[in-house]
XYZ file of C-alpha atoms in Angstrom:
775
model
C 134.666 -326.003 79.882
C 131.087 -324.284 81.120
C 131.685 -320.649 79.493
C 133.066 -322.216 75.720
C 130.280 -324.610 75.278
C 127.524 -322.148 76.648
C 129.097 -319.621 73.767
C 128.666 -322.078 70.625
C 125.461 -324.296 71.855
C 123.937 -322.105 74.352
C 120.808 -320.406 72.510
C 120.741 -317.825 75.369
C 124.402 -316.616 74.412
C 123.333 -316.058 70.361
C 120.631 -313.417 72.096
C 122.665 -311.956 74.301
C 123.380 -308.610 73.117
C 125.750 -307.565 75.426
C 128.670 -310.021 74.733
C 127.491 -309.914 70.550
C 127.800 -313.801 70.689
C 130.499 -316.080 70.333
C 130.583 -315.328 65.982
C 130.770 -311.779 66.567
C 133.929 -312.508 69.027
C 135.612 -314.942 65.998
C 134.677 -312.429 63.530
C 136.136 -309.511 64.918
C 139.458 -311.488 66.083
C 139.324 -312.303 62.136
C 139.486 -308.854 60.789
C 136.230 -310.012 58.981
C 137.696 -312.627 57.297
C 137.614 -312.987 53.151
C 136.447 -315.421 50.381
C 134.294 -318.713 51.381
C 135.109 -318.972 55.192
C 134.016 -314.827 55.426
C 130.893 -315.465 53.291
C 129.700 -318.041 55.664
C 130.255 -315.626 58.414
C 128.299 -312.949 57.350
C 125.778 -316.019 56.768
C 125.785 -316.900 60.157
C 125.828 -313.530 61.282
C 122.511 -313.067 59.978
C 121.095 -316.315 60.870
C 122.030 -315.496 64.177
C 120.351 -312.180 63.758
C 117.305 -313.359 62.880
C 117.606 -316.244 65.782
C 117.614 -313.067 68.328
C 114.364 -311.169 66.863
C 112.845 -314.993 66.472
C 113.542 -314.926 70.495
C 111.885 -311.494 70.405
C 107.935 -311.123 72.035
C 105.592 -311.037 70.018
C 105.111 -307.597 70.229
C 108.916 -306.763 70.158
C 109.264 -308.324 66.604
C 106.335 -305.680 65.504
C 108.721 -302.753 65.910
C 110.671 -302.736 63.022
C 114.467 -301.905 63.714
C 116.474 -299.558 62.498
C 117.582 -300.774 59.003
C 114.476 -302.097 58.251
C 113.312 -298.197 59.372
C 116.144 -296.422 57.664
C 115.696 -298.448 54.352
C 112.016 -297.906 53.906
C 112.681 -294.083 54.625
C 115.610 -294.456 51.962
C 112.978 -296.108 49.659
C 110.311 -294.060 50.149
C 112.392 -290.691 48.989
C 113.990 -292.896 46.148
C 110.524 -293.574 44.503
C 109.071 -290.066 45.595
C 112.389 -288.120 43.818
C 112.290 -290.938 41.285
C 108.047 -290.065 41.004
C 108.477 -286.140 40.940
C 110.878 -286.205 38.643
C 108.700 -288.563 36.572
C 105.752 -286.213 36.658
C 107.480 -282.932 36.084
C 109.213 -284.600 32.602
C 106.498 -285.271 31.655
C 103.470 -282.746 32.092
C 103.776 -279.986 29.877
C 102.048 -276.637 29.354
C 99.690 -276.758 26.592
C 97.919 -274.727 23.946
C 97.851 -271.312 26.317
C 96.211 -269.564 22.701
C 93.880 -272.802 22.364
C 92.541 -273.178 25.886
C 92.411 -269.158 26.853
C 90.055 -268.997 23.697
C 85.905 -268.983 25.568
C 82.534 -269.196 24.462
C 79.231 -267.540 25.531
C 77.326 -269.073 27.779
C 73.558 -269.787 26.063
C 70.567 -270.180 28.001
C 67.384 -271.850 26.866
C 63.659 -271.699 27.730
C 61.680 -275.255 29.152
C 61.476 -276.157 25.154
C 65.441 -276.333 25.170
C 65.275 -274.159 21.876
C 63.988 -270.586 22.650
C 66.562 -268.249 23.725
C 66.481 -267.016 26.789
C 69.563 -265.015 26.984
C 73.429 -265.517 27.039
C 76.725 -264.676 28.926
C 80.120 -265.596 28.741
C 81.242 -263.250 25.895
C 84.664 -262.752 26.892
C 85.147 -258.653 26.929
C 88.710 -258.577 27.325
C 91.147 -256.054 26.041
C 94.811 -257.695 26.386
C 97.904 -255.756 27.425
C 101.349 -255.324 28.154
C 102.623 -255.347 31.951
C 103.148 -251.130 30.888
C 99.406 -250.451 30.556
C 99.047 -251.675 33.981
C 99.304 -248.901 37.272
C 101.710 -250.548 39.729
C 99.216 -249.743 42.096
C 97.092 -251.899 40.202
C 99.589 -255.128 40.270
C 100.989 -253.556 43.708
C 97.546 -254.385 44.974
C 96.560 -257.938 42.891
C 99.834 -259.365 45.018
C 99.035 -257.574 47.875
C 95.357 -259.793 47.050
C 95.865 -262.962 45.909
C 99.375 -263.721 46.800
C 101.734 -261.933 48.835
C 105.048 -264.212 48.451
C 104.407 -263.713 44.986
C 108.224 -262.457 43.869
C 109.603 -265.351 45.887
C 107.967 -268.164 45.543
C 108.684 -271.114 42.892
C 105.510 -270.760 41.326
C 103.791 -273.183 44.371
C 101.865 -272.771 47.660
C 102.841 -276.356 49.768
C 101.510 -274.501 52.614
C 98.284 -273.053 50.572
C 98.358 -276.441 49.304
C 98.228 -278.500 52.768
C 96.117 -275.918 54.052
C 93.873 -276.750 50.894
C 94.294 -280.993 50.867
C 93.270 -280.454 55.018
C 89.978 -278.703 53.892
C 89.863 -281.260 51.715
C 89.687 -284.663 53.450
C 87.463 -283.237 56.288
C 85.226 -283.202 53.413
C 84.117 -279.160 53.248
C 85.108 -279.870 48.829
C 88.309 -279.680 46.877
C 89.819 -275.724 48.085
C 91.937 -273.690 46.816
C 95.278 -271.978 48.065
C 96.795 -271.763 45.167
C 99.352 -268.219 44.249
C 99.063 -265.998 41.427
C 100.651 -268.731 39.496
C 98.506 -271.208 39.868
C 95.933 -269.254 39.658
C 96.974 -268.217 36.236
C 98.043 -271.285 34.990
C 94.436 -272.932 36.093
C 92.952 -269.041 33.904
C 95.277 -269.301 30.737
C 96.329 -273.254 30.463
C 93.635 -275.252 32.002
C 90.299 -275.617 33.056
C 88.035 -274.862 36.635
C 87.512 -278.173 37.200
C 87.438 -278.447 40.591
C 89.479 -282.482 40.884
C 92.852 -283.930 42.173
C 93.867 -285.086 38.467
C 93.781 -280.708 37.580
C 95.228 -279.253 40.403
C 98.639 -281.855 40.310
C 98.674 -280.907 36.710
C 98.327 -277.259 37.548
C 100.796 -277.941 40.369
C 103.617 -279.030 38.649
C 102.764 -276.737 35.440
C 103.007 -273.976 37.588
C 106.673 -275.029 38.726
C 107.725 -275.029 34.696
C 105.889 -271.669 34.271
C 107.797 -270.336 37.281
C 110.971 -271.231 35.594
C 110.380 -270.300 32.197
C 108.509 -267.223 31.995
C 109.484 -264.231 34.299
C 107.008 -262.676 37.493
C 106.488 -259.497 34.969
C 104.980 -262.319 32.272
C 102.851 -264.536 34.705
C 101.278 -261.144 36.509
C 100.694 -259.506 32.932
C 99.345 -262.464 31.714
C 97.142 -263.114 35.462
C 94.905 -260.285 35.300
C 94.814 -260.384 30.916
C 92.941 -263.486 31.941
C 91.230 -262.763 35.512
C 87.233 -262.114 35.929
C 86.394 -259.043 37.517
C 82.705 -258.850 37.005
C 79.853 -257.180 34.943
C 81.171 -259.459 32.547
C 84.703 -257.387 32.756
C 87.466 -260.528 32.048
C 91.005 -259.170 32.426
C 92.104 -255.240 34.111
C 91.457 -253.818 31.316
C 87.961 -253.859 31.323
C 87.343 -254.029 34.280
C 88.702 -250.401 34.430
C 86.273 -249.538 32.625
C 83.441 -251.003 33.841
C 83.482 -250.042 37.390
C 85.506 -246.806 36.878
C 85.605 -245.816 33.246
C 89.438 -245.562 32.336
C 91.708 -247.392 31.726
C 94.022 -249.496 33.603
C 97.412 -248.010 33.105
C 95.106 -244.892 35.038
C 94.114 -247.107 38.407
C 94.951 -245.496 41.840
C 95.349 -247.292 44.460
C 92.054 -247.282 45.950
C 90.405 -248.202 42.250
C 93.263 -251.046 42.695
C 92.080 -252.465 45.327
C 88.957 -252.644 44.631
C 89.406 -253.921 41.339
C 91.474 -256.525 43.549
C 88.907 -257.311 45.610
C 86.925 -258.367 43.481
C 89.097 -260.825 42.754
C 87.443 -262.794 45.176
C 83.900 -262.350 44.525
C 82.746 -260.652 41.664
C 79.290 -260.441 41.804
C 79.254 -260.354 45.135
C 81.134 -257.537 45.126
C 80.139 -255.665 42.649
C 78.910 -252.367 45.330
C 76.364 -251.028 42.976
C 73.666 -253.874 43.165
C 75.133 -255.036 46.186
C 73.131 -255.809 49.215
C 74.480 -253.948 52.296
C 75.882 -256.942 53.934
C 77.439 -258.145 50.740
C 78.669 -254.205 50.662
C 80.229 -254.566 53.841
C 81.749 -257.519 52.799
C 83.325 -256.386 50.007
C 84.649 -252.366 51.839
C 86.536 -255.464 54.169
C 88.268 -257.038 51.819
C 89.433 -253.732 49.716
C 90.350 -253.145 53.661
C 92.263 -255.950 53.645
C 94.312 -255.154 50.547
C 94.958 -251.145 51.077
C 96.550 -252.692 54.542
C 98.342 -255.408 52.177
C 99.909 -252.811 50.181
C 100.626 -250.724 53.446
C 102.640 -254.258 54.773
C 104.458 -254.475 52.330
C 105.698 -251.399 51.252
C 103.501 -250.816 48.279
C 101.681 -247.713 50.097
C 102.788 -245.756 53.212
C 101.153 -245.784 56.445
C 100.065 -242.053 55.539
C 98.584 -242.600 52.364
C 96.783 -245.956 54.151
C 95.441 -243.665 56.623
C 93.796 -241.016 54.500
C 92.734 -243.959 51.815
C 88.587 -243.603 50.982
C 86.363 -245.944 49.492
C 85.768 -245.448 45.688
C 83.142 -243.873 43.555
C 82.183 -247.498 41.490
C 80.121 -246.805 38.171
C 76.643 -247.670 37.913
C 76.264 -251.576 36.202
C 76.882 -250.605 32.608
C 74.531 -252.939 30.119
C 75.389 -255.998 29.122
C 74.404 -257.871 25.705
C 71.718 -261.207 26.258
C 70.324 -259.799 29.504
C 67.814 -256.803 28.807
C 64.942 -257.082 29.826
C 63.609 -260.005 32.308
C 65.955 -262.511 30.962
C 68.722 -261.456 33.129
C 66.280 -262.012 36.291
C 65.971 -265.923 34.753
C 69.590 -266.002 33.945
C 70.586 -265.156 37.820
C 68.021 -267.362 39.074
C 69.194 -270.007 36.710
C 73.319 -269.381 37.976
C 71.807 -269.561 41.395
C 70.773 -272.743 41.601
C 73.379 -274.263 39.994
C 75.953 -272.566 41.908
C 74.034 -273.748 45.126
C 73.516 -276.707 44.139
C 77.249 -277.958 43.083
C 76.274 -278.415 39.444
C 78.786 -275.882 38.538
C 81.252 -273.131 39.958
C 81.243 -269.464 39.004
C 84.617 -270.151 37.410
C 83.481 -273.199 34.747
C 80.649 -270.703 34.088
C 82.943 -268.044 33.479
C 85.024 -270.107 31.002
C 81.516 -270.228 28.945
C 80.663 -272.430 25.859
C 77.627 -274.145 27.990
C 74.225 -274.389 26.717
C 71.893 -274.338 29.854
C 67.997 -275.788 29.773
C 65.576 -274.220 31.970
C 61.940 -274.773 33.483
C 60.534 -271.287 32.708
C 57.981 -271.417 30.005
C 58.263 -268.666 27.735
C 55.090 -268.182 27.377
C 54.434 -268.543 31.128
C 56.880 -265.368 31.581
C 55.389 -263.214 29.465
C 52.158 -263.250 31.435
C 53.572 -262.454 34.932
C 55.979 -259.442 33.167
C 52.985 -258.379 31.785
C 50.239 -258.612 34.347
C 53.090 -257.099 37.005
C 53.702 -254.053 34.257
C 49.844 -253.205 33.764
C 49.422 -253.516 37.341
C 51.598 -250.993 38.570
C 51.367 -248.922 36.048
C 47.924 -247.980 37.509
C 49.372 -247.827 40.874
C 52.039 -245.846 39.554
C 50.053 -242.826 38.326
C 49.259 -241.941 41.678
C 51.797 -240.172 42.852
C 55.594 -238.895 42.179
C 56.722 -241.191 45.137
C 55.371 -244.617 42.983
C 58.577 -244.952 40.517
C 59.804 -247.024 44.000
C 56.882 -249.063 44.542
C 58.990 -252.646 43.142
C 57.485 -256.119 43.197
C 59.406 -260.254 43.603
C 56.576 -263.141 42.414
C 57.306 -266.629 41.228
C 55.117 -269.581 39.852
C 55.523 -272.893 40.363
C 54.211 -275.853 39.154
C 52.781 -277.922 41.726
C 53.542 -281.820 40.780
C 57.058 -281.204 39.800
C 58.408 -278.180 42.357
C 59.332 -276.618 38.471
C 59.466 -272.567 38.112
C 57.811 -271.615 35.145
C 57.526 -267.794 35.747
C 59.894 -265.262 38.093
C 59.121 -261.565 37.948
C 62.588 -260.120 39.742
C 62.384 -256.416 37.802
C 61.775 -254.474 34.485
C 64.922 -254.621 32.977
C 67.981 -256.163 34.638
C 70.180 -253.624 32.638
C 68.434 -251.106 34.635
C 67.578 -252.759 37.742
C 70.210 -255.568 38.166
C 68.972 -256.417 41.761
C 67.109 -259.568 41.315
C 63.647 -258.635 43.240
C 62.143 -262.583 43.095
C 65.607 -263.860 45.208
C 65.861 -261.241 47.448
C 64.914 -262.213 50.983
C 64.245 -259.155 53.307
C 60.314 -258.544 51.989
C 58.439 -259.458 55.368
C 55.116 -262.327 54.248
C 52.873 -261.397 56.858
C 49.861 -262.988 57.022
C 50.537 -265.526 54.294
C 52.262 -267.484 57.454
C 48.970 -268.063 58.686
C 48.296 -271.295 56.271
C 51.871 -273.109 58.571
C 49.806 -271.995 61.566
C 47.096 -274.024 61.020
C 48.895 -276.585 59.599
C 50.787 -277.276 62.415
C 47.869 -277.099 64.446
C 46.169 -280.007 62.744
C 49.644 -282.162 61.932
C 50.306 -281.896 66.015
C 46.310 -282.722 66.931
C 46.928 -279.286 69.262
C 44.576 -278.333 71.343
C 43.035 -275.083 73.261
C 44.854 -274.133 76.177
C 40.911 -275.413 77.813
C 41.768 -278.361 75.899
C 39.660 -278.480 72.492
C 41.182 -279.593 69.716
C 41.973 -276.954 67.006
C 40.201 -277.686 64.179
C 38.600 -275.256 61.104
C 35.497 -274.808 63.689
C 38.196 -273.825 66.924
C 36.552 -271.027 68.491
C 38.436 -268.318 69.542
C 38.377 -265.123 70.891
C 39.426 -262.099 68.324
C 39.132 -259.098 70.583
C 42.111 -256.849 69.240
C 45.075 -256.731 71.148
C 44.485 -259.554 73.096
C 46.357 -260.725 75.651
C 48.405 -264.307 74.109
C 48.749 -266.337 77.110
C 50.695 -270.186 77.105
C 53.930 -268.322 75.711
C 57.000 -269.706 76.657
C 58.939 -268.800 79.457
C 61.768 -267.358 77.051
C 59.136 -265.361 74.525
C 57.768 -261.311 75.411
C 54.495 -260.848 76.520
C 52.133 -260.414 73.175
C 48.586 -258.909 72.143
C 49.621 -258.035 68.602
C 46.518 -255.953 66.576
C 44.090 -256.426 63.954
C 44.086 -254.657 61.594
C 42.071 -250.804 62.002
C 42.348 -252.109 65.569
C 38.446 -254.611 64.830
C 37.544 -256.776 67.479
C 35.813 -260.086 66.736
C 34.710 -261.448 69.163
C 34.109 -265.446 68.828
C 34.882 -266.681 65.852
C 36.042 -269.350 64.158
C 39.263 -271.168 62.854
C 37.906 -270.586 59.179
C 36.732 -267.166 59.393
C 39.458 -266.226 61.674
C 41.616 -267.171 58.239
C 39.236 -265.772 55.934
C 38.998 -262.592 57.582
C 42.703 -262.578 59.112
C 42.528 -262.354 62.542
C 46.014 -261.190 64.110
C 44.917 -262.213 67.625
C 43.571 -265.623 66.816
C 46.697 -267.074 64.891
C 49.027 -265.151 67.594
C 47.040 -266.956 70.693
C 46.805 -270.375 68.216
C 50.446 -270.574 67.714
C 50.914 -270.305 71.257
C 47.962 -273.532 71.953
C 50.336 -275.478 69.388
C 54.303 -274.613 70.259
C 55.920 -271.241 68.523
C 58.758 -274.298 67.177
C 55.943 -277.042 65.846
C 54.640 -273.716 64.179
C 57.958 -273.127 62.727
C 58.925 -276.751 61.438
C 55.777 -277.081 60.017
C 57.028 -274.030 57.911
C 60.183 -276.072 57.089
C 58.533 -278.948 56.343
C 56.650 -277.038 53.541
C 59.487 -275.695 51.698
C 60.788 -272.614 53.404
C 64.716 -273.102 54.171
C 65.588 -273.637 57.883
C 67.490 -270.524 58.171
C 64.807 -267.895 56.166
C 65.540 -264.781 58.200
C 63.680 -263.805 61.239
C 61.381 -266.838 61.072
C 62.663 -267.657 64.653
C 61.137 -269.770 67.303
C 61.613 -267.237 70.068
C 59.452 -264.869 68.669
C 56.170 -264.928 69.462
C 55.667 -262.955 66.131
C 56.294 -265.513 64.412
C 53.393 -266.373 63.111
C 52.075 -263.353 61.910
C 54.782 -263.092 59.383
C 57.178 -261.651 60.533
C 59.414 -263.905 58.264
C 60.830 -263.171 54.707
C 61.171 -265.917 52.236
C 61.673 -264.979 48.704
C 59.076 -265.158 46.765
C 59.746 -268.750 44.680
C 60.279 -270.095 48.533
C 57.276 -269.386 49.133
C 55.529 -270.180 46.210
C 57.504 -273.423 46.606
C 55.780 -273.745 49.898
C 51.831 -273.507 49.140
C 52.978 -275.847 45.869
C 52.825 -278.626 49.020
C 48.939 -277.383 50.174
C 48.076 -277.612 46.081
C 49.998 -280.784 45.698
C 48.199 -282.688 48.822
C 50.853 -282.201 51.684
C 53.905 -283.393 49.050
C 56.841 -281.497 49.226
C 59.370 -280.682 46.353
C 62.254 -277.837 46.913
C 61.723 -275.592 43.410
C 63.721 -275.885 40.822
C 64.983 -273.858 38.241
C 67.000 -275.399 35.389
C 66.920 -279.344 33.694
C 69.748 -279.561 32.147
C 73.831 -278.776 31.858
C 76.662 -279.342 29.019
C 79.107 -278.494 27.473
C 80.546 -280.103 23.595
C 78.047 -283.490 24.018
C 79.400 -283.600 27.791
C 76.401 -283.124 30.191
C 76.780 -282.261 33.876
C 75.298 -284.662 36.853
C 71.725 -282.644 37.745
C 69.806 -282.891 41.328
C 67.391 -285.763 42.045
C 63.865 -283.681 42.295
C 62.688 -286.012 45.534
C 59.642 -285.845 46.886
C 58.359 -286.667 50.684
C 54.985 -286.118 52.197
C 55.338 -283.173 54.714
C 51.619 -283.342 55.316
C 49.274 -285.744 55.973
C 46.394 -285.457 52.835
C 44.029 -284.926 54.945
C 46.321 -281.964 56.687
C 46.744 -279.983 53.585
C 43.486 -280.555 52.050
C 41.938 -279.068 54.920
C 44.309 -276.330 54.819
C 42.962 -275.755 50.713
C 39.917 -275.491 51.340
C 39.936 -273.332 54.328
C 42.052 -270.958 52.293
C 39.796 -271.362 50.030
C 36.995 -269.154 51.788
C 40.153 -266.465 51.982
C 38.930 -265.770 48.248
C 35.501 -267.379 48.258
C 34.426 -264.625 51.242
C 37.287 -262.825 52.406
C 40.218 -261.000 52.368
C 41.566 -262.425 48.680
C 37.935 -262.342 47.150
C 39.608 -260.254 43.985
C 40.678 -263.470 42.582
C 37.539 -264.961 42.408
C 37.500 -263.152 39.185
C 40.165 -266.421 38.436
C 36.566 -267.724 37.747
C 38.226 -271.718 38.877
C 38.947 -273.626 42.468
C 41.937 -271.345 43.874
C 43.361 -271.101 47.032
C 45.305 -268.387 49.046
C 46.064 -266.120 51.770
C 46.749 -262.211 51.225
C 49.195 -260.812 53.853
C 50.113 -257.325 54.593
C 52.755 -255.930 56.930
C 52.959 -253.290 59.645
C 52.974 -249.648 58.191
C 52.458 -251.123 54.941
C 56.156 -252.540 54.264
C 54.991 -254.855 51.653
C 51.872 -256.422 51.309
C 52.197 -260.359 49.064
C 49.456 -262.545 48.094
C 50.101 -266.736 47.304
C 47.887 -268.304 46.009
C 47.373 -272.093 44.328
C 45.409 -274.066 41.930
C 45.703 -277.482 41.494
C 48.398 -276.716 38.375
C 49.549 -273.286 39.898
C 51.565 -271.730 42.853
C 52.111 -268.344 42.375
C 53.199 -265.250 44.909
C 53.024 -262.211 44.560
C 54.742 -259.351 47.040
C 55.531 -255.644 46.632
C 57.665 -253.353 48.468
C 58.686 -249.817 47.741
C 62.401 -248.260 48.052
C 63.799 -245.361 47.553
C 67.222 -245.632 46.518
C 69.427 -248.481 47.294
C 68.675 -249.628 50.890
C 65.797 -246.817 52.470
C 62.377 -248.572 51.843
C 59.451 -246.680 52.803
C 55.852 -247.508 53.010
C 53.778 -248.207 50.472
C 50.539 -246.662 50.768
C 53.276 -243.040 50.730
C 54.668 -244.255 47.757
C 51.934 -244.552 45.872
C 49.903 -242.136 47.346
C 46.424 -243.859 48.828
C 45.853 -244.935 51.980
C 47.464 -248.581 51.811
C 47.919 -251.110 49.915
C 46.593 -254.480 51.369
C 47.472 -258.117 49.836
C 44.033 -258.282 48.801
C 44.143 -255.392 46.334
C 47.543 -255.340 43.991
C 49.327 -258.477 44.389
C 46.203 -260.297 44.681
C 44.548 -258.906 41.424
C 48.432 -259.547 39.740
C 48.393 -263.000 41.036
C 45.315 -263.342 39.523
C 45.460 -261.352 35.878
C 48.908 -264.188 35.692
C 47.095 -267.644 36.169
C 44.025 -266.932 33.460
C 47.244 -265.948 31.088
C 49.079 -269.273 31.911
C 45.737 -271.672 32.735
C 44.268 -270.138 30.125
C 45.187 -273.926 27.432
C 44.939 -275.908 30.768
C 41.077 -278.175 32.131
C 38.934 -276.050 34.440
C 40.033 -278.651 36.645
C 39.019 -278.549 40.662
C 40.661 -279.860 44.024
C 40.399 -283.473 44.566
C 40.091 -282.677 48.370
C 40.362 -285.351 50.808
C 40.205 -283.529 54.432
C 39.213 -286.126 56.434
C 37.574 -285.990 60.088
C 39.503 -282.563 60.073
C 36.251 -280.762 57.594
C 33.439 -282.897 59.021
C 30.930 -281.066 61.183
C 30.911 -283.479 64.316
C 27.538 -284.409 65.637
C 26.239 -283.454 68.288
C 26.528 -285.320 71.637
C 24.109 -283.187 74.128
C 22.103 -280.185 74.199
C 23.482 -276.888 74.383
C 22.332 -274.718 76.281
C 20.941 -271.712 74.375
C 23.701 -269.358 76.135
C 26.911 -270.847 75.641
C 25.720 -271.954 71.719
C 25.679 -270.836 67.788
C 23.394 -271.657 65.368
C 23.857 -273.094 62.215
C 22.777 -272.585 58.857
C 22.190 -275.952 57.155
C 23.380 -276.329 53.345
C 21.265 -277.251 50.495
C 20.817 -280.965 51.608
C 19.442 -282.611 55.091
C 19.959 -280.570 57.342
C 23.008 -281.352 59.142
C 23.590 -281.423 63.191
C 26.497 -280.187 65.404
C 27.896 -280.431 69.013
C 27.805 -276.417 69.273
C 31.213 -275.715 71.128
C 31.620 -273.225 73.958
C 33.865 -270.203 73.771
C 37.015 -270.327 75.687
C 36.774 -268.588 78.356
C 40.209 -265.948 77.592
C 41.217 -263.471 80.910
C 41.296 -260.292 78.499
C 37.136 -259.973 79.650
C 34.380 -260.554 77.039
C 34.353 -259.458 73.357
C 33.395 -256.886 72.304
C 31.325 -257.835 69.571
C 28.876 -260.574 68.881
C 30.150 -264.291 68.702
C 30.868 -264.944 64.632
C 28.879 -268.421 63.604
C 31.634 -270.710 62.573
C 30.689 -272.036 59.048
C 30.374 -276.077 58.450
C 31.674 -274.939 54.703
C 34.346 -272.831 53.432
C 31.803 -269.280 52.365
C 31.142 -270.223 48.473
C 29.080 -266.364 47.473
C 31.587 -263.593 47.709
C 30.926 -260.223 49.806
C 27.674 -258.886 48.565
C 30.092 -255.175 48.857
C 33.362 -254.633 47.930
C 35.657 -253.729 51.548
C 36.344 -250.947 51.892
C 40.116 -250.054 51.810
C 40.706 -248.958 55.697
C 42.810 -246.342 55.870
C 46.640 -246.691 58.100
C 46.672 -246.551 61.608
C 50.658 -245.814 62.864
C 51.785 -248.901 64.670
C 52.631 -249.809 68.421
C 55.914 -250.770 69.010
C 54.897 -254.591 69.721
C 52.741 -254.554 66.172
C 54.099 -257.237 63.437
C 52.146 -257.834 60.457
C 48.739 -257.529 59.715
C 46.050 -259.332 57.116
């Protein structure tokens, strides 16, 4: 009784998984049944299962049953297969010939009409695979796709890796096989989008089924870009080795295959030492792959040597200054992710730059005129080179740049190089850091242009962090100045003063001030762990230095320099970066720096710039052993930096003095003369505008509060207005002894008259081991 009734009426009986419930027992006994009674039993079973599941706790109900899981998986598989088949049938390769035709890229000056030059005309000779050496075929496979002959045209592992990188925010990545790259080059475009990658995937599958591996490899090698305006392996073989593709040996082939990864960067005839090493590393990687795949014997691999590469041949449309300006524009586009190298290589782009044709001509002629006179002094003078740039402070536009005499004969762009130390031009950032942070001297005096320091030569710097080595830099020609104001020390570029000031401010704050002004945080050698940072051992390029000085000209508002206004293709324009401005320094700080730097020109090392005849501010820089010389300066309308150095061969740097055959090339000589000549021409059509300076309290002479004693005070010469008075500052007693020259009276205003006699060029002296850039 109890058992029978419970089987029919007790819900617990239905939920018992052990006995299966009465309905299931009857169903088994009758074999499942047929007709209406069978359907009723099946409905009852289904209802019983639902009842049992409903009776479970909520956390058990959210777990899908095996029926639900299996059903979901089968549905997903069916839908996925259906979608795959549908897309595969839908996607068709476009017209290959139409997609493979490329146009030239045209670069314009800032008016959008005057052509600078052009790139992108396809230097391509299509050849069949049997005219490409076996070594070159093997090298391409070893470099780009070692499973080429066995894969189905796509690499799922490579694409999965690329998708993971994309998901991590590292941009749309590669992961392509040779077949996919061929499809991208020949059938599609270079757009880094998901839709293009999907098309590429399915077209690659079709191409792998409809074209032979030989045809695919031939198409890939004929469409790939190898640098030097060489499209296809035949053009590349001629451009780099002066031979046909059929003549390429294993070493030459490995180098061309290495170029596929970074065509311009790996061109060893013009690359930097670091880029050359990267090219050699990639070359070795290709040879190792050829050996691993059995294409090259271990014996031949062991004796392989890097091949001799021809110098860069003349490139149409890049002669003179055009190539340097195009290089600057391209680097701007790449670094700001406006366009990829592959996209640009497809051609057909209209690129309007910020360069002014008149300003560019003025800068090039000024550099070349001054260097022509310098180069007549010595047989080594031909090694002297210049990098220069001019920036509009109010907008950040790069209006002119000088990267070398002719891009065809010297394709390395000296306006972009970052291995030329800027020397004492960095001292402007030392002062900005002191003013911004309201820094004090070791004895607690606030640092202003009036603050006096001990200018004794090789005076030991005190107050450096424990992790920074002791430091006692020399002044130029080992000159000692005794007690000297900050403003006068800037005009005379006294190393001992600014080395101590940087320690007082904090080396990390000095570095941050340079970054705030606009120098990149990764500027080489700009480290706060080295006390010599204060004197300019770091090496920004000319555009970066001109841009940082433009921040002072723009009253402390920083705008990163930019060189391209628009990029368009067939009427469609690329989105350009926003040129945001930020207040890097308080206006009073920036204007005080400007007023001090006016003193450098009015009565200091930059006196040659007085010939400009306008309000101007700037700073000279000359490095140890005369390895470089700079002048960076500005007016309200333009900021320009000019640097000179000497390089013999690809990497050997030599002294400017040695190259010029004179005692020394200071920043105040040829660099300042180039700057002045250029600025005269560039500003000739612009109004003569004075600096609108608001230095605030930084450059206001303090009123006296006590009567100074004659023993520790200095008198001040009055200005033509009613005689001002100010507190006389007691010299700071540094522990290195008394100054060797009488104290210098700090000026109440920056000097406004030129020196009565021109400074003589001092004789270069050997630098001690711990020496740093001199003025």
